[in-house]
CSV table of N, CA, C and O in Angstrom, one decimal:
chain,number,residue,atom,x,y,z
A,1,VAL,N,7.6,2.2,9.7
A,1,VAL,CA,7.0,1.7,9.1
A,1,VAL,C,5.6,1.5,8.8
A,1,VAL,O,4.9,1.9,10.1
A,2,LEU,N,4.8,1.8,7.8
A,2,LEU,CA,3.7,1.5,7.3
A,2,LEU,C,3.1,0.3,7.0
A,2,LEU,O,3.6,0.1,6.0
A,3,VAL,N,1.8,0.1,7.7
A,3,VAL,CA,1.4,-1.4,6.8
A,3,VAL,C,0.2,-0.9,5.9
A,3,VAL,O,-0.7,-0.4,6.5
A,4,ILE,N,0.1,-1.3,4.7
A,4,ILE,CA,-1.1,-1.1,4.0
A,4,ILE,C,-1.6,-2.1,3.5
A,4,ILE,O,-0.9,-3.2,2.7
A,5,ASP,N,-2.9,-2.1,3.5
A,5,ASP,CA,-4.2,-2.8,2.9
A,5,ASP,C,-4.1,-2.5,1.7
A,5,ASP,O,-4.7,-1.4,1.7
A,6,SER,N,-3.9,-2.9,0.2
A,6,SER,CA,-4.1,-2.3,-0.5
A,6,SER,C,-4.9,-3.0,-1.4
A,6,SER,O,-5.7,-2.2,-2.6
A,7,ARG,N,-6.2,-3.7,-0.6
A,7,ARG,CA,-7.5,-3.9,-1.4
A,7,ARG,C,-8.5,-3.2,-1.1
A,7,ARG,O,-8.3,-1.8,-0.7
A,8,GLY,N,-9.5,-3.5,-2.1
A,8,GLY,CA,-10.6,-2.6,-1.9
A,8,GLY,C,-11.3,-2.6,-0.7
A,8,GLY,O,-11.4,-3.6,0.2
A,9,PRO,N,-12.6,-1.5,-0.8
A,9,PRO,CA,-13.2,-1.6,0.7
A,9,PRO,C,-14.3,-2.7,0.7
A,9,PRO,O,-14.7,-3.3,1.7
A,10,ASP,N,-14.7,-3.4,-0.2
A,10,ASP,CA,-15.4,-4.6,-0.3
A,10,ASP,C,-14.8,-5.8,0.6
A,10,ASP,O,-15.1,-6.4,1.3
A,11,TRP,N,-13.3,-6.3,0.4
A,11,TRP,CA,-12.5,-6.7,1.3
A,11,TRP,C,-12.3,-6.4,2.8
A,11,TRP,O,-12.6,-7.2,3.4
A,12,LEU,N,-12.6,-4.9,3.2
A,12,LEU,CA,-12.2,-4.7,4.2
A,12,LEU,C,-13.5,-5.1,5.3
A,12,LEU,O,-13.3,-5.5,6.4
A,13,THR,N,-14.3,-5.3,4.8
A,13,THR,CA,-15.6,-6.1,5.2
A,13,THR,C,-15.5,-7.2,6.1
A,13,THR,O,-16.0,-7.7,7.0
A,14,ARG,N,-14.5,-7.8,5.4
A,14,ARG,CA,-14.2,-9.3,5.8
A,14,ARG,C,-13.2,-9.1,7.0
A,14,ARG,O,-12.7,-10.4,7.3
A,15,GLY,N,-12.4,-8.4,7.1
A,15,GLY,CA,-11.1,-8.0,8.0
A,15,GLY,C,-10.0,-7.6,7.4
A,15,GLY,O,-9.9,-7.6,6.2
A,16,THR,N,-9.1,-7.0,8.4
A,16,THR,CA,-7.7,-6.9,8.1
A,16,THR,C,-6.7,-6.6,9.1
A,16,THR,O,-7.0,-7.2,10.4
A,17,ILE,N,-5.5,-6.9,8.6
A,17,ILE,CA,-4.6,-6.5,9.7
A,17,ILE,C,-4.6,-5.6,10.6
A,17,ILE,O,-4.4,-4.4,10.5
A,18,PRO,N,-4.5,-5.7,12.1
A,18,PRO,CA,-4.4,-4.8,12.6
A,18,PRO,C,-3.6,-3.4,12.8
A,18,PRO,O,-2.5,-4.0,12.7
A,19,GLY,N,-4.0,-2.1,13.0
A,19,GLY,CA,-2.9,-1.5,12.9
A,19,GLY,C,-2.7,-1.0,11.0
A,19,GLY,O,-1.7,0.1,11.0
A,20,SER,N,-2.9,-1.6,10.3
A,20,SER,CA,-2.7,-1.3,9.0
A,20,SER,C,-3.8,-0.1,8.5
A,20,SER,O,-4.7,0.4,8.8
A,21,VAL,N,-3.2,0.4,7.0
A,21,VAL,CA,-3.8,1.6,6.6
A,21,VAL,C,-4.4,0.9,5.2
A,21,VAL,O,-3.5,0.6,4.5
A,22,ASN,N,-5.5,1.4,4.9
A,22,ASN,CA,-6.1,1.0,3.7
A,22,ASN,C,-5.9,2.2,2.7
A,22,ASN,O,-6.4,3.3,2.8
A,23,ILE,N,-5.1,1.8,1.7
A,23,ILE,CA,-4.9,2.5,0.8
A,23,ILE,C,-5.2,1.6,-0.7
A,23,ILE,O,-4.0,0.8,-1.1
A,24,HIS,N,-6.1,1.6,-1.4
A,24,HIS,CA,-6.5,0.8,-2.4
A,24,HIS,C,-5.4,1.2,-3.1
A,24,HIS,O,-5.1,2.6,-3.8
A,25,TYR,N,-5.1,0.1,-4.2
A,25,TYR,CA,-3.6,0.5,-5.0
A,25,TYR,C,-4.2,1.3,-6.1
A,25,TYR,O,-3.3,1.8,-6.9
A,26,LYS,N,-5.2,1.5,-6.6
A,26,LYS,CA,-5.5,2.2,-7.9
A,26,LYS,C,-5.2,4.0,-7.1
A,26,LYS,O,-5.5,4.9,-7.7
A,27,ARG,N,-5.4,4.1,-5.9
A,27,ARG,CA,-5.0,5.4,-5.3
A,27,ARG,C,-3.9,5.7,-5.3
A,27,ARG,O,-3.3,7.0,-5.4
A,28,LEU,N,-2.6,4.9,-5.6
A,28,LEU,CA,-1.3,5.3,-6.4
A,28,LEU,C,-1.1,5.1,-7.6
A,28,LEU,O,0.1,4.9,-8.0
A,29,SER,N,-2.0,4.9,-8.8
A,29,SER,CA,-1.7,4.7,-9.8
A,29,SER,C,-2.0,5.5,-10.9
A,29,SER,O,-2.4,6.3,-10.5
A,30,LEU,N,-0.6,6.0,-11.4
A,30,LEU,CA,-0.7,7.2,-12.5
A,30,LEU,C,-1.8,7.1,-13.5
A,30,LEU,O,-2.2,8.1,-14.0
A,31,ASN,N,-2.0,5.9,-13.7
A,31,ASN,CA,-3.3,5.6,-14.7
A,31,ASN,C,-4.6,5.5,-14.1
A,31,ASN,O,-5.2,6.0,-14.9
A,32,ALA,N,-4.5,5.4,-12.8
A,32,ALA,CA,-6.0,6.0,-12.3
A,32,ALA,C,-6.4,6.9,-11.2
A,32,ALA,O,-7.5,7.3,-11.2
A,33,ALA,N,-5.3,7.6,-10.7
A,33,ALA,CA,-5.3,8.7,-9.7
A,33,ALA,C,-5.0,9.7,-10.6
A,33,ALA,O,-4.3,9.9,-11.1
A,34,GLU,N,-5.4,11.1,-9.6
A,34,GLU,CA,-4.4,12.5,-10.2
A,34,GLU,C,-3.2,12.4,-9.5
A,34,GLU,O,-3.0,11.9,-8.4
A,35,GLU,N,-2.3,12.6,-9.9
A,35,GLU,CA,-1.0,13.4,-9.5
A,35,GLU,C,-1.2,13.8,-8.4
A,35,GLU,O,-0.3,13.7,-7.7
A,36,SER,N,-1.9,14.8,-8.3
A,36,SER,CA,-1.8,15.9,-7.3
A,36,SER,C,-2.5,14.7,-5.6
A,36,SER,O,-1.9,15.1,-4.4
A,37,ASP,N,-3.3,13.9,-5.8
A,37,ASP,CA,-3.8,12.8,-4.9
A,37,ASP,C,-2.9,12.1,-4.2
A,37,ASP,O,-2.4,11.8,-3.2
A,38,ILE,N,-1.6,11.4,-5.3
A,38,ILE,CA,-0.9,10.7,-5.1
A,38,ILE,C,0.1,11.5,-4.6
A,38,ILE,O,0.7,11.0,-3.2
A,39,ALA,N,0.2,12.5,-5.0
A,39,ALA,CA,1.5,13.7,-3.7
A,39,ALA,C,0.9,14.0,-2.8
A,39,ALA,O,1.9,13.6,-1.5
A,40,ALA,N,-0.1,14.1,-2.4
A,40,ALA,CA,-0.7,13.9,-1.0
A,40,ALA,C,-0.8,13.0,0.1
A,40,ALA,O,0.2,12.7,0.8
A,41,ILE,N,-0.8,11.9,-0.8
A,41,ILE,CA,-0.5,10.3,0.3
A,41,ILE,C,0.8,10.3,0.4
A,41,ILE,O,1.8,10.1,1.5
A,42,LEU,N,2.1,10.6,-0.6
A,42,LEU,CA,3.2,10.4,-0.4
A,42,LEU,C,3.8,11.4,0.7
A,42,LEU,O,4.8,11.1,1.4
A,43,GLU,N,3.1,12.6,0.9
A,43,GLU,CA,3.8,13.9,1.4
A,43,GLU,C,3.1,13.5,3.0
A,43,GLU,O,3.6,13.3,4.2
A,44,GLN,N,1.7,13.5,3.1
A,44,GLN,CA,1.0,13.4,4.3
A,44,GLN,C,1.1,11.8,5.0
A,44,GLN,O,1.2,12.0,6.1
A,45,GLN,N,1.1,10.8,4.2
A,45,GLN,CA,1.2,9.6,5.1
A,45,GLN,C,2.1,8.6,5.0
A,45,GLN,O,2.9,8.0,5.9
A,46,PHE,N,3.0,9.3,3.9
A,46,PHE,CA,4.6,8.3,3.6
A,46,PHE,C,5.8,8.9,4.4
A,46,PHE,O,6.7,8.3,4.4
A,47,GLY,N,5.4,10.2,4.2
A,47,GLY,CA,6.7,10.9,4.8
A,47,GLY,C,7.8,11.4,3.7
A,47,GLY,O,8.7,12.3,4.0
A,48,ALA,N,7.5,11.2,2.6
A,48,ALA,CA,8.4,11.8,1.6
A,48,ALA,C,8.0,13.6,1.3
A,48,ALA,O,7.5,14.3,2.0
A,49,GLN,N,9.3,14.0,0.7
A,49,GLN,CA,9.1,15.8,0.7
A,49,GLN,C,9.6,16.1,-0.7
A,49,GLN,O,10.4,15.3,-1.5
A,50,ARG,N,8.8,16.9,-1.3
A,50,ARG,CA,8.7,17.4,-2.8
A,50,ARG,C,9.8,18.3,-3.1
A,50,ARG,O,9.4,19.5,-2.1
A,51,ASN,N,10.3,18.6,-3.7
A,51,ASN,CA,11.5,19.3,-4.3
A,51,ASN,C,11.1,20.0,-5.3
A,51,ASN,O,12.1,19.5,-6.5
A,52,GLY,N,10.1,20.6,-5.6
A,52,GLY,CA,9.7,21.1,-7.2
A,52,GLY,C,9.5,20.0,-7.8
A,52,GLY,O,8.2,19.7,-7.3
A,53,THR,N,9.9,19.2,-9.4
A,53,THR,CA,9.4,18.4,-9.5
A,53,THR,C,10.1,16.8,-9.0
A,53,THR,O,9.4,16.1,-9.7
A,54,LEU,N,10.8,17.4,-8.3
A,54,LEU,CA,11.8,15.8,-7.8
A,54,LEU,C,11.1,15.6,-6.4
A,54,LEU,O,10.7,16.5,-5.4
A,55,TRP,N,11.4,14.2,-6.0
A,55,TRP,CA,11.1,13.9,-4.3
A,55,TRP,C,11.8,13.1,-3.9
A,55,TRP,O,13.1,12.9,-4.1
A,56,ASN,N,12.2,13.6,-2.7
A,56,ASN,CA,13.0,13.3,-1.2
A,56,ASN,C,12.5,12.0,-0.7
A,56,ASN,O,11.5,12.6,0.6
A,57,PHE,N,13.0,10.8,-0.7
A,57,PHE,CA,12.7,10.0,0.1
A,57,PHE,C,13.3,9.5,1.0
A,57,PHE,O,13.1,8.2,1.7
A,58,SER,N,14.6,10.3,1.5
A,58,SER,CA,15.5,10.5,2.7
A,58,SER,C,14.5,9.7,4.0
A,58,SER,O,15.1,9.0,4.6
A,59,GLY,N,13.6,10.6,4.3
A,59,GLY,CA,12.9,10.3,5.5
A,59,GLY,C,11.3,9.5,5.7
A,59,GLY,O,10.7,9.6,6.2
A,60,ALA,N,11.2,9.0,3.9
A,60,ALA,CA,10.1,8.5,3.8
A,60,ALA,C,9.7,7.3,4.6
A,60,ALA,O,10.9,6.6,4.9
A,61,LYS,N,8.8,6.5,5.3
A,61,LYS,CA,8.6,5.5,5.7
A,61,LYS,C,8.8,4.3,5.2
A,61,LYS,O,8.8,4.1,4.1
A,62,THR,N,9.2,3.0,5.6
A,62,THR,CA,9.3,1.7,5.1
A,62,THR,C,8.0,1.4,4.7
A,62,THR,O,7.2,1.3,5.8
A,63,LEU,N,7.5,1.1,3.7
A,63,LEU,CA,6.0,0.4,3.6
A,63,LEU,C,5.9,-1.1,3.1
A,63,LEU,O,6.5,-1.3,2.5
A,64,VAL,N,5.3,-1.9,4.1
A,64,VAL,CA,5.0,-3.2,4.0
A,64,VAL,C,3.6,-3.2,3.4
A,64,VAL,O,2.4,-2.5,4.1
A,65,MET,N,3.4,-4.0,2.5
A,65,MET,CA,2.1,-4.2,1.4
A,65,MET,C,1.5,-5.4,1.8
A,65,MET,O,2.5,-6.4,1.5
A,66,PHE,N,0.3,-5.3,1.9
A,66,PHE,CA,-0.4,-6.7,1.4
A,66,PHE,C,-1.8,-6.5,1.0
A,66,PHE,O,-2.4,-5.8,0.9
A,67,CYS,N,-2.2,-7.7,0.5
A,67,CYS,CA,-3.4,-8.0,-0.1
A,67,CYS,C,-4.2,-9.1,0.1
A,67,CYS,O,-4.2,-9.5,1.0
A,68,ASN,N,-4.6,-9.9,-0.7
A,68,ASN,CA,-5.6,-10.9,-0.4
A,68,ASN,C,-4.4,-12.4,-0.5
A,68,ASN,O,-4.7,-13.2,0.2
A,69,GLY,N,-3.4,-12.3,-0.8
A,69,GLY,CA,-2.5,-13.3,-1.1
A,69,GLY,C,-1.6,-13.3,-2.3
A,69,GLY,O,-1.6,-12.3,-2.6
A,70,ALA,N,-0.6,-14.4,-2.3
A,70,ALA,CA,0.7,-14.4,-3.6
A,70,ALA,C,-0.3,-14.7,-4.6
A,70,ALA,O,0.3,-13.7,-5.8
A,71,TRP,N,-1.8,-14.8,-4.9
A,71,TRP,CA,-2.0,-14.8,-6.1
A,71,TRP,C,-2.8,-13.3,-6.5
A,71,TRP,O,-3.2,-13.3,-7.8
A,72,CYS,N,-2.7,-12.7,-5.6
A,72,CYS,CA,-3.4,-11.1,-5.8
A,72,CYS,C,-2.3,-10.3,-6.2
A,72,CYS,O,-1.7,-10.2,-5.5
A,73,GLY,N,-2.6,-9.8,-7.2
A,73,GLY,CA,-1.6,-8.7,-7.6
A,73,GLY,C,-1.9,-7.0,-7.3
A,73,GLY,O,-1.4,-6.3,-8.1
A,74,GLN,N,-2.5,-6.7,-6.1
A,74,GLN,CA,-2.9,-5.4,-5.8
A,74,GLN,C,-1.7,-4.7,-5.2
A,74,GLN,O,-1.4,-3.8,-5.3
A,75,SER,N,-0.7,-5.4,-4.1
A,75,SER,CA,0.2,-5.0,-3.2
A,75,SER,C,1.2,-5.0,-4.8
A,75,SER,O,2.0,-3.9,-4.7
A,76,PRO,N,1.6,-5.8,-5.6
A,76,PRO,CA,2.7,-5.6,-6.8
A,76,PRO,C,2.2,-4.7,-7.5
A,76,PRO,O,3.2,-3.8,-7.9
A,77,THR,N,1.1,-4.5,-7.6
A,77,THR,CA,0.7,-3.2,-8.7
A,77,THR,C,0.9,-1.8,-7.9
A,77,THR,O,1.9,-0.7,-8.7
A,78,ASN,N,0.9,-1.5,-6.3
A,78,ASN,CA,1.2,-0.6,-5.8
A,78,ASN,C,2.9,-0.6,-5.7
A,78,ASN,O,3.3,0.6,-6.0
A,79,ILE,N,3.6,-1.5,-5.4
A,79,ILE,CA,4.9,-1.2,-5.2
A,79,ILE,C,5.8,-0.7,-6.4
A,79,ILE,O,6.4,-0.1,-7.1
A,80,ARG,N,5.3,-1.8,-7.6
A,80,ARG,CA,5.7,-1.3,-9.1
A,80,ARG,C,5.3,0.3,-9.4
A,80,ARG,O,6.2,1.1,-9.8
A,81,GLY,N,4.2,0.7,-9.0
A,81,GLY,CA,3.6,2.2,-9.6
A,81,GLY,C,4.8,3.2,-8.5
A,81,GLY,O,5.0,4.0,-9.2
A,82,LEU,N,5.0,2.7,-7.2
A,82,LEU,CA,5.6,3.7,-6.4
A,82,LEU,C,7.0,3.8,-6.8
A,82,LEU,O,7.9,4.7,-6.7
A,83,MET,N,7.4,2.6,-7.3
A,83,MET,CA,9.0,2.5,-8.1
A,83,MET,C,8.9,3.4,-9.2
A,83,MET,O,10.2,4.1,-9.1
A,84,ARG,N,8.3,3.7,-10.1
A,84,ARG,CA,8.1,4.3,-10.9
A,84,ARG,C,8.0,5.9,-10.9
A,84,ARG,O,8.8,6.3,-11.3
A,85,ILE,N,7.7,6.0,-9.5
A,85,ILE,CA,7.8,7.4,-8.9
A,85,ILE,C,8.8,7.9,-8.4
A,85,ILE,O,9.2,9.1,-8.0
A,86,GLY,N,9.9,6.8,-8.0
A,86,GLY,CA,11.4,6.8,-7.5
A,86,GLY,C,11.4,6.6,-5.9
A,86,GLY,O,12.3,6.7,-5.6
A,87,TYR,N,10.1,5.9,-5.3
A,87,TYR,CA,10.5,5.5,-3.9
A,87,TYR,C,11.1,4.3,-3.9
A,87,TYR,O,11.3,3.3,-5.0
A,88,PRO,N,12.2,4.3,-3.0
A,88,PRO,CA,13.2,3.1,-3.3
A,88,PRO,C,13.0,2.0,-2.9
A,88,PRO,O,12.0,1.6,-1.6
A,89,PRO,N,13.6,0.8,-3.8
A,89,PRO,CA,12.9,-0.2,-3.5
A,89,PRO,C,13.4,-1.2,-2.0
A,89,PRO,O,12.6,-1.7,-1.4
A,90,SER,N,13.8,-0.3,-1.5
A,90,SER,CA,14.8,-0.8,-0.2
A,90,SER,C,13.8,-0.2,1.2
A,90,SER,O,13.7,-0.9,2.0
A,91,LYS,N,13.1,0.4,0.7
A,91,LYS,CA,11.9,0.8,1.5
A,91,LYS,C,10.1,0.4,1.5
A,91,LYS,O,9.2,1.0,1.6
A,92,LEU,N,10.3,-0.8,-0.1
A,92,LEU,CA,9.3,-1.1,0.1
A,92,LEU,C,9.2,-3.0,0.4
A,92,LEU,O,10.3,-3.4,-0.1
A,93,LYS,N,8.1,-3.5,1.0
A,93,LYS,CA,8.1,-4.6,1.6
A,93,LYS,C,7.0,-5.4,0.8
A,93,LYS,O,6.0,-4.4,1.2
A,94,TRP,N,6.5,-6.5,0.7
A,94,TRP,CA,5.8,-7.3,0.3
A,94,TRP,C,5.1,-8.4,1.2
A,94,TRP,O,6.1,-9.1,1.4
A,95,TYR,N,4.3,-8.2,1.6
A,95,TYR,CA,3.6,-9.6,2.6
A,95,TYR,C,2.7,-10.2,1.6
A,95,TYR,O,1.7,-10.3,1.3
A,96,ARG,N,3.6,-11.4,1.0
A,96,ARG,CA,3.2,-12.0,-0.1
A,96,ARG,C,1.9,-13.0,0.4
A,96,ARG,O,0.9,-13.1,-0.2
A,97,GLY,N,2.1,-13.4,1.8
A,97,GLY,CA,0.7,-14.3,2.1
A,97,GLY,C,-0.4,-13.8,2.2
A,97,GLY,O,-1.4,-13.8,2.5
A,98,GLY,N,-0.4,-12.3,2.3
A,98,GLY,CA,-1.4,-11.1,2.8
A,98,GLY,C,-2.6,-12.2,3.9
A,98,GLY,O,-2.3,-12.7,4.7
A,99,MET,N,-4.1,-11.6,3.2
A,99,MET,CA,-5.1,-11.9,4.1
A,99,MET,C,-4.9,-13.4,4.3
A,99,MET,O,-5.4,-13.9,5.5
A,100,GLN,N,-4.7,-14.2,3.4
A,100,GLN,CA,-5.2,-15.8,3.3
A,100,GLN,C,-4.1,-15.9,4.5
A,100,GLN,O,-4.8,-17.0,5.1
A,101,ALA,N,-2.8,-15.7,4.0
A,101,ALA,CA,-2.1,-16.8,5.3
A,101,ALA,C,-2.3,-16.3,6.7
A,101,ALA,O,-2.2,-17.2,7.5
A,102,TRP,N,-2.5,-14.8,6.8
A,102,TRP,CA,-2.9,-14.3,8.0
A,102,TRP,C,-4.1,-15.0,8.7
A,102,TRP,O,-4.1,-15.4,9.9
A,103,GLU,N,-5.3,-15.4,7.9
A,103,GLU,CA,-6.8,-15.7,8.6
A,103,GLU,C,-6.4,-17.5,8.3
A,103,GLU,O,-6.5,-18.0,9.9
A,104,ILE,N,-5.2,-18.4,8.1
A,104,ILE,CA,-5.1,-19.4,7.8
A,104,ILE,C,-4.2,-19.6,9.4
A,104,ILE,O,-4.3,-20.8,10.1
A,105,LEU,N,-3.1,-18.8,9.8
A,105,LEU,CA,-2.7,-19.1,10.5
A,105,LEU,C,-3.3,-18.3,11.9
A,105,LEU,O,-3.0,-18.7,12.9
A,106,GLY,N,-4.5,-18.3,11.8
A,106,GLY,CA,-5.4,-17.7,13.1
A,106,GLY,C,-4.9,-16.3,13.7
A,106,GLY,O,-5.6,-16.1,15.0
A,107,LEU,N,-4.7,-15.6,13.0
A,107,LEU,CA,-4.1,-14.4,13.9
A,107,LEU,C,-5.4,-13.4,13.7
A,107,LEU,O,-6.0,-13.3,13.1
A,108,THR,N,-4.9,-12.3,14.7
A,108,THR,CA,-6.2,-11.6,14.9
A,108,THR,C,-6.5,-10.2,13.9
A,108,THR,O,-5.6,-10.3,12.8
A,109,LYS,N,-7.5,-10.4,13.3
A,109,LYS,CA,-8.0,-9.1,12.3
A,109,LYS,C,-9.3,-8.5,12.8
A,109,LYS,O,-9.8,-8.9,13.7
A,110,VAL,N,-9.3,-7.3,12.3
A,110,VAL,CA,-10.4,-6.0,12.8
A,110,VAL,C,-11.0,-5.8,11.5
A,110,VAL,O,-10.4,-5.9,10.3
A,111,VAL,N,-12.5,-5.6,11.7
A,111,VAL,CA,-12.7,-5.0,10.8
A,111,VAL,C,-12.7,-3.6,10.8
A,111,VAL,O,-13.2,-2.6,11.7
A,112,ALA,N,-12.5,-3.1,9.4
A,112,ALA,CA,-11.9,-1.4,9.4
A,112,ALA,C,-13.3,-1.0,8.8
A,112,ALA,O,-14.8,-1.4,8.7
A,113,GLU,N,-13.7,0.9,9.6
A,113,GLU,CA,-14.7,1.2,9.7
A,113,GLU,C,-14.8,2.2,8.9
A,113,GLU,O,-14.2,2.4,8.0
């Protein structure tokens, strides 16, 4: 499992969930990022394997995405983009409460460097 903070760097200065990895939602968007950059994330961070033009997600990690809260669209944008690429929906999770719920619950957060 890989926990992904989909928010931009300005939000990270306010804190993030410990152990999460920041991958801004635009870095996984075919409209905003280069295909080769997306492929590098899929292979190096998510564990997907490329077979020519096709992707094999059988060994890929389950991803838990979060952003600012249920009102924020960054994680859903990430999830929709990954499904367009072929990432299995069963391996995509959304922590809808995001940082808003995390902070309301008083859970530990860290400031990303």
